[in-house]
Coordinates of C-alpha atoms in Angstrom, one line a residue:
M1 CA -71.0 2.4 -28.0
N2 CA -74.3 2.7 -27.4
A3 CA -77.4 0.8 -28.5
T4 CA -78.4 4.0 -31.1
Q5 CA -74.9 3.8 -32.3
L6 CA -74.8 -0.1 -32.9
H7 CA -77.9 -0.4 -35.2
P8 CA -76.8 1.3 -38.3
I9 CA -73.1 -0.4 -38.3
L10 CA -74.9 -3.7 -37.9
E11 CA -77.0 -3.2 -40.8
S12 CA -74.3 -1.9 -42.9
L13 CA -72.5 -5.3 -42.8
P14 CA -72.3 -6.9 -46.4
N15 CA -74.3 -10.0 -47.1
V16 CA -75.5 -9.8 -43.6
K17 CA -78.8 -11.3 -44.2
S18 CA -77.5 -14.5 -45.5
I19 CA -74.7 -15.6 -42.9
E20 CA -75.1 -18.9 -41.5
E21 CA -72.6 -18.6 -38.7
L22 CA -72.5 -14.9 -36.6
S23 CA -70.2 -14.3 -33.6
I24 CA -71.1 -11.2 -31.3
E25 CA -69.7 -9.5 -28.3
L26 CA -72.5 -6.9 -26.5
Q27 CA -72.8 -5.6 -23.7
P28 CA -76.1 -5.4 -21.5
S29 CA -77.5 -2.0 -22.6
Q30 CA -77.0 -3.1 -26.3
L31 CA -78.5 -6.8 -25.9
I32 CA -82.3 -5.4 -27.2
V33 CA -81.2 -3.9 -30.3
G34 CA -78.2 -6.7 -30.9
F35 CA -81.1 -9.0 -30.8
E36 CA -83.3 -7.4 -33.1
F37 CA -80.3 -7.6 -35.5
I38 CA -79.6 -11.3 -34.9
K39 CA -83.1 -12.1 -35.6
S40 CA -83.1 -10.1 -38.9
I41 CA -80.7 -12.9 -39.9
Q42 CA -83.2 -15.5 -41.4
K43 CA -80.3 -18.0 -42.5
L44 CA -78.5 -18.2 -39.2
K45 CA -77.9 -21.8 -38.0
Q46 CA -74.9 -20.9 -35.4
L47 CA -74.8 -18.3 -33.0
D48 CA -72.1 -17.3 -30.5
L49 CA -73.1 -14.6 -28.5
K50 CA -70.9 -13.3 -25.5
V51 CA -72.2 -10.5 -23.1
V52 CA -69.9 -8.6 -21.2
Y53 CA -70.9 -7.3 -17.9
Q54 CA -69.4 -4.6 -15.9
F55 CA -69.8 -3.3 -12.3
T56 CA -73.5 -3.3 -10.8
E57 CA -75.1 -4.4 -14.5
H58 CA -75.7 -8.2 -12.9
S59 CA -79.3 -6.9 -12.2
N60 CA -79.6 -7.5 -16.3
I61 CA -78.4 -10.7 -16.7
E62 CA -82.4 -12.2 -16.7
K63 CA -82.8 -10.5 -19.7
L64 CA -81.1 -12.8 -21.9
S65 CA -82.5 -15.8 -21.0
K66 CA -86.0 -13.5 -21.5
L67 CA -85.0 -12.6 -25.1
F68 CA -84.4 -15.9 -26.4
L69 CA -87.9 -17.0 -24.5
N70 CA -89.5 -14.6 -26.1
N71 CA -88.6 -15.3 -29.7
S72 CA -89.5 -18.8 -30.4
E73 CA -89.6 -18.5 -34.1
F74 CA -86.1 -17.5 -34.8
I75 CA -84.9 -19.6 -32.0
Q76 CA -86.2 -23.0 -33.2
K77 CA -83.9 -22.3 -36.4
L78 CA -80.5 -22.4 -34.8
K79 CA -78.6 -25.7 -34.6
E80 CA -76.0 -24.4 -32.5
L81 CA -76.2 -21.9 -30.0
S82 CA -73.0 -20.5 -27.7
I83 CA -73.5 -18.3 -24.7
S84 CA -70.4 -16.8 -23.1
L85 CA -71.1 -14.0 -19.9
H86 CA -68.2 -12.3 -18.9
Y87 CA -68.0 -10.5 -15.4
Y88 CA -65.5 -8.0 -14.2
D89 CA -64.3 -8.5 -10.1
S90 CA -66.5 -5.9 -9.2
F91 CA -69.3 -8.5 -8.7
N92 CA -70.7 -9.5 -5.7
P93 CA -70.3 -13.3 -6.0
Q94 CA -73.3 -14.6 -4.1
A95 CA -75.4 -12.5 -6.7
L96 CA -73.4 -13.4 -9.7
E97 CA -74.1 -17.3 -8.8
S98 CA -77.9 -16.9 -8.2
H99 CA -78.2 -14.9 -11.2
S100 CA -76.0 -17.1 -13.4
T101 CA -77.6 -20.5 -12.4
E102 CA -81.2 -19.2 -12.8
D103 CA -80.3 -17.9 -15.8
L104 CA -78.8 -21.3 -17.0
I105 CA -81.9 -23.2 -16.1
A106 CA -84.2 -20.7 -17.9
F107 CA -82.1 -21.7 -20.8
L108 CA -82.4 -25.7 -20.2
Q109 CA -86.1 -25.3 -19.4
N110 CA -86.6 -23.4 -22.7
L111 CA -88.8 -25.7 -25.5
N112 CA -87.9 -23.4 -28.1
L113 CA -84.1 -24.6 -28.2
S114 CA -85.6 -28.4 -28.5
K115 CA -83.8 -28.6 -32.0
L116 CA -80.6 -27.6 -31.0
K117 CA -77.6 -30.1 -31.6
L118 CA -74.9 -28.2 -29.3
F119 CA -75.4 -25.7 -26.8
R120 CA -72.8 -24.2 -24.2
Y121 CA -73.6 -21.7 -21.7
S122 CA -69.9 -20.7 -20.1
T123 CA -69.3 -18.0 -17.4
T124 CA -65.9 -16.4 -17.3
G125 CA -64.2 -13.9 -14.9
D126 CA -62.0 -13.1 -12.0
C127 CA -64.6 -13.8 -9.4
I128 CA -66.1 -17.0 -11.3
A129 CA -63.6 -19.2 -9.1
R130 CA -65.4 -17.9 -5.8
F131 CA -68.2 -20.3 -6.4
C132 CA -69.3 -23.7 -7.3
G133 CA -72.7 -22.9 -8.6
K134 CA -75.0 -25.6 -6.7
L135 CA -78.6 -26.1 -6.7
N136 CA -80.6 -26.2 -3.9
S137 CA -82.8 -28.9 -4.6
P138 CA -84.2 -31.4 -7.7
L139 CA -85.4 -29.7 -10.6
N140 CA -89.0 -30.5 -12.4
L141 CA -88.7 -33.0 -14.8
P142 CA -88.7 -31.3 -18.1
S143 CA -91.5 -31.0 -20.3
C144 CA -89.9 -32.0 -23.3
K145 CA -86.6 -33.6 -24.1
F146 CA -83.8 -32.5 -26.1
N147 CA -83.6 -35.7 -28.5
N148 CA -81.4 -33.6 -31.2
L149 CA -78.7 -32.5 -28.8
T150 CA -75.5 -34.0 -28.9
K151 CA -72.9 -31.5 -27.4
L152 CA -73.2 -30.0 -24.1
N153 CA -71.0 -27.5 -22.4
L154 CA -72.4 -26.0 -19.1
F155 CA -70.1 -23.7 -16.4
M156 CA -71.6 -26.0 -13.8
I157 CA -73.3 -29.4 -13.2
D158 CA -74.2 -30.3 -9.8
S159 CA -75.8 -33.9 -8.6
Y160 CA -79.4 -32.4 -9.3
L161 CA -78.9 -30.8 -12.8
M162 CA -76.8 -33.9 -13.7
A163 CA -80.1 -35.9 -13.0
Y164 CA -82.2 -33.3 -15.0
L165 CA -79.6 -33.6 -18.0
A166 CA -79.9 -37.6 -18.2
I167 CA -83.5 -37.2 -18.6
K168 CA -83.4 -34.1 -20.6
C169 CA -80.7 -35.0 -22.8
P170 CA -80.7 -38.6 -23.5
N171 CA -78.3 -38.7 -26.9
L172 CA -75.5 -36.3 -25.8
K173 CA -72.2 -37.5 -27.2
E174 CA -70.2 -34.9 -25.4
L175 CA -70.5 -33.6 -22.2
A176 CA -68.1 -30.5 -20.8
T177 CA -68.4 -28.5 -17.5
N178 CA -66.3 -26.8 -14.9
S179 CA -67.7 -28.7 -12.2
H180 CA -66.3 -31.8 -10.5
L181 CA -67.9 -35.1 -11.8
V182 CA -70.7 -35.8 -9.6
L183 CA -73.2 -38.9 -9.8
P184 CA -76.9 -38.0 -10.5
Y185 CA -79.1 -37.5 -7.6
E186 CA -81.2 -40.5 -6.3
Y187 CA -79.3 -42.2 -9.1
E188 CA -78.7 -45.3 -7.0
D189 CA -82.7 -45.7 -7.3
G190 CA -82.4 -46.8 -10.9
S191 CA -84.8 -44.0 -12.2
I192 CA -82.1 -42.4 -14.5
R193 CA -81.1 -44.4 -17.5
P194 CA -77.1 -43.6 -18.6
F195 CA -75.9 -41.7 -21.1
K196 CA -75.2 -44.4 -23.1
Y197 CA -74.0 -42.4 -26.1
L198 CA -71.7 -40.6 -24.3
T199 CA -68.0 -41.0 -25.7
K200 CA -66.2 -37.6 -24.4
L201 CA -66.2 -36.1 -21.1
R202 CA -64.8 -33.0 -19.9
I203 CA -64.5 -32.3 -16.1
S204 CA -62.4 -30.7 -13.6
G205 CA -61.7 -33.7 -10.9
F206 CA -64.0 -35.8 -9.0
D207 CA -66.3 -35.9 -6.1
K208 CA -64.4 -38.2 -3.5
K209 CA -67.3 -40.6 -3.2
L210 CA -66.9 -41.7 -6.4
N211 CA -64.0 -44.1 -5.7
E212 CA -66.6 -45.9 -3.5
H213 CA -69.2 -45.9 -6.2
S214 CA -67.4 -47.0 -9.3
D215 CA -69.6 -49.5 -10.4
L216 CA -72.3 -46.6 -10.3
V217 CA -70.2 -44.5 -12.3
K218 CA -69.4 -47.2 -14.6
T219 CA -72.9 -47.9 -15.5
F220 CA -74.3 -44.3 -15.6
L221 CA -71.1 -43.2 -18.2
P222 CA -70.4 -46.9 -20.1
N223 CA -69.0 -45.4 -23.1
V224 CA -66.3 -42.7 -22.4
T225 CA -63.6 -43.1 -24.0
T226 CA -62.1 -39.5 -24.6
L227 CA -61.5 -38.0 -20.9
C228 CA -60.5 -34.1 -20.5
L229 CA -59.4 -32.7 -17.2
H230 CA -58.9 -29.0 -16.6
K231 CA -58.6 -28.3 -13.0
S232 CA -60.7 -25.8 -12.0
E233 CA -59.6 -22.8 -9.3
T234 CA -62.8 -23.6 -6.9
T235 CA -61.5 -25.3 -3.7
N236 CA -63.8 -27.7 -1.8
S237 CA -63.0 -30.3 0.4
D238 CA -65.2 -33.1 -1.3
Y239 CA -63.4 -33.1 -4.2
T240 CA -60.1 -34.7 -5.2
S241 CA -57.7 -34.2 -8.4
D242 CA -56.6 -37.7 -7.9
A243 CA -55.8 -39.1 -11.2
S244 CA -55.7 -42.8 -9.7
Y245 CA -59.9 -42.3 -10.2
I246 CA -59.7 -42.2 -14.0
P247 CA -58.8 -45.8 -14.8
I248 CA -60.9 -47.1 -11.9
L249 CA -64.2 -45.0 -13.3
F250 CA -63.4 -45.5 -16.8
P251 CA -62.1 -48.5 -17.9
N252 CA -62.3 -48.2 -21.8
L253 CA -60.8 -45.0 -21.9
T254 CA -58.1 -44.7 -24.7
N255 CA -57.9 -41.1 -25.1
M256 CA -56.6 -38.9 -21.9
L257 CA -56.3 -35.1 -21.8
F258 CA -54.8 -32.9 -18.9
K259 CA -55.0 -29.5 -20.3
S260 CA -54.0 -28.0 -17.1
E261 CA -51.6 -28.6 -14.3
G262 CA -52.6 -29.7 -10.4
F263 CA -53.5 -33.3 -10.9
E264 CA -52.3 -35.9 -8.7
F265 CA -50.2 -38.7 -10.3
K266 CA -48.9 -40.3 -6.9
N267 CA -51.7 -43.1 -6.8
L268 CA -52.1 -43.5 -10.6
L269 CA -48.7 -44.5 -10.6
T270 CA -49.1 -47.7 -8.4
L271 CA -51.8 -49.1 -10.4
P272 CA -51.0 -52.2 -12.5
S273 CA -50.6 -50.9 -16.1
T274 CA -53.0 -53.5 -17.3
L275 CA -55.7 -50.9 -16.0
L276 CA -54.6 -48.4 -18.6
K277 CA -55.4 -48.6 -22.1
W278 CA -54.8 -45.1 -23.1
R279 CA -53.7 -44.9 -26.9
E280 CA -53.4 -41.1 -26.9
L281 CA -52.0 -38.7 -23.8
Y282 CA -51.9 -34.9 -23.9
I283 CA -50.5 -33.7 -21.0
T284 CA -49.7 -29.8 -19.9
L285 CA -46.7 -28.9 -17.9
T286 CA -45.1 -26.1 -16.9
K287 CA -42.5 -27.4 -14.7
L288 CA -41.1 -30.5 -16.4
D289 CA -41.1 -33.6 -13.8
I290 CA -39.4 -35.7 -15.9
T291 CA -39.0 -38.9 -13.4
K292 CA -42.8 -38.6 -12.8
L293 CA -43.5 -38.4 -16.7
I294 CA -41.5 -41.1 -17.9
L295 CA -42.8 -43.3 -15.2
L296 CA -46.3 -42.6 -16.2
L297 CA -45.6 -43.2 -19.8
Q298 CA -44.1 -46.6 -18.8
K299 CA -47.6 -47.1 -17.4
L300 CA -49.1 -46.9 -21.2
P301 CA -47.9 -50.3 -22.8
N302 CA -50.8 -49.3 -25.5
L303 CA -49.6 -45.6 -26.2
C304 CA -49.5 -44.5 -29.9
N305 CA -49.5 -40.8 -29.6
F306 CA -47.7 -38.5 -26.6
Y307 CA -48.6 -34.7 -27.1
L308 CA -46.6 -32.6 -24.9
D309 CA -47.9 -28.8 -23.9
Y310 CA -44.9 -27.6 -22.4
Q311 CA -45.2 -24.2 -21.3
N312 CA -41.8 -23.2 -20.6
P313 CA -40.3 -19.5 -21.5
R314 CA -37.2 -21.3 -22.7
N315 CA -39.6 -23.4 -25.2
D316 CA -37.1 -26.5 -25.0
I317 CA -37.5 -29.8 -22.9
D318 CA -33.9 -30.3 -22.1
G319 CA -33.4 -33.7 -20.4
F320 CA -36.0 -35.3 -22.0
E321 CA -35.2 -38.4 -23.4
L322 CA -37.3 -41.4 -24.5
G323 CA -35.0 -43.3 -27.1
D324 CA -36.9 -45.7 -29.2
C325 CA -40.2 -45.7 -27.1
G326 CA -42.7 -47.0 -29.3
F327 CA -45.0 -44.3 -29.7
K328 CA -44.9 -40.7 -31.5
V329 CA -44.1 -37.8 -29.4
F330 CA -45.6 -34.4 -30.4
K331 CA -45.1 -30.9 -29.0
A332 CA -48.8 -29.5 -29.1
N333 CA -50.9 -26.9 -27.0
C334 CA -54.9 -25.9 -26.4
W335 CA -55.1 -22.4 -27.0
D336 CA -58.0 -21.1 -28.9
V337 CA -59.8 -24.5 -29.5
E338 CA -62.9 -26.4 -28.7
E339 CA -63.3 -28.6 -25.5
F340 CA -61.5 -32.1 -26.8
E341 CA -59.1 -30.4 -29.4
F342 CA -55.7 -29.3 -29.6
N343 CA -53.1 -28.1 -31.8
V344 CA -50.1 -30.0 -32.8
K345 CA -47.1 -27.8 -33.6
K346 CA -44.6 -30.4 -34.6
E347 CA -43.2 -33.8 -33.9
I348 CA -40.4 -34.2 -31.5
I349 CA -37.9 -37.0 -32.7
F350 CA -35.5 -38.7 -30.5
M351 CA -32.4 -40.4 -31.5

C-alpha cells in the first residue's frame, strides 16, 4: 500500500482523534504521511512505531529521527515512545550498523523527548546478529537530562553510550539492552555517578573484565534486584555467558530470569549458597538437564517461586521430581510480554 492509499484509511478510523495509545506499522515510503496522521491525534500519550525496511531502503533510515526532531510540539506531549526497526537479510551489515547507531544517537540527543517516561529503540531481523553496534568515540555531554525517563530499552549499549546514559538519564529504574554488560567509559576516574534508582536490568551476558572489577560494578549498579539474561547471537571473545558472574556482581539480587538458553552454570554451582539470595527464578529450557537444574535449585535456600519455561514439543517434564521442595513451581513462558514480565500458565504440584 502506498502513501496515497494509506492516508484516507487512517483518517476513516473511528474516534481516532481521541485515542491515547497507538501501535502502527509503516514502510519507509509511508513515514511522512503516517507521521502527519500521528501528529493529528491530539491526546496521544503512547506511541509504538514499527518500521519495516526492505532491500536497499537503508538509505532512508535517517528520516525517522529527523521526523521526530522536526515536530517538537507534538513529540513533547508523548510519555512513552517505542521504536522498532525491522530489517531483511538483504541489508549490508556494515551500512546497517552505521545507520542504526547514528539514528539511535540522534534520538537520544533530541531535546524534544525530554518528557518521556519510557523509551524503546529496538532492531530486529536476520542480519542484526552480525554486528555489535559499537561507537567509535565518547559522545558529547548531553545539553539536558532526561529526568522523567524511568524505563529505557536500547538495542545496543557500549561503554561510551553507558557513560552518556549515566549522565543523561539519572533516574532510570529499568534498563534493557541486547548488549553484554560493560562499565561506562572512564568510570574509574569518579566523574560518573551510579544508577542509584535502577532496580531492573536486562543484558545478554558480561564483559569478561567485569569479574576483575566487581567492586566498580556494585558501586555503579548498587540496587539491582531483578536481572534478566537473554543470550544474543552476537559472538565476541571479550564477552562471556558464565552465570557465576551474577552473584559476584549483583549480591542483592532477588529475582533472576534466564529468558533463553546458552548460559554456563558449571562455575555457578561451585559457589556457596550464601551468595545466592534469589527468591524467584525463571529459566528457559528446551532440553531439560535434570541433574544440573536440581543442583542449582538446591543452591537457593531463599527460593519462593520457580518458573519453568520448558519448550519441548512433548509439553511435559517427565523425570522432573522435587517432592516437598519448600517453594512453588509454575509452568510459564515469555511470549508477547515486556522485558521483565512472563506468563504463568499453571502451578505444578509434586506429590
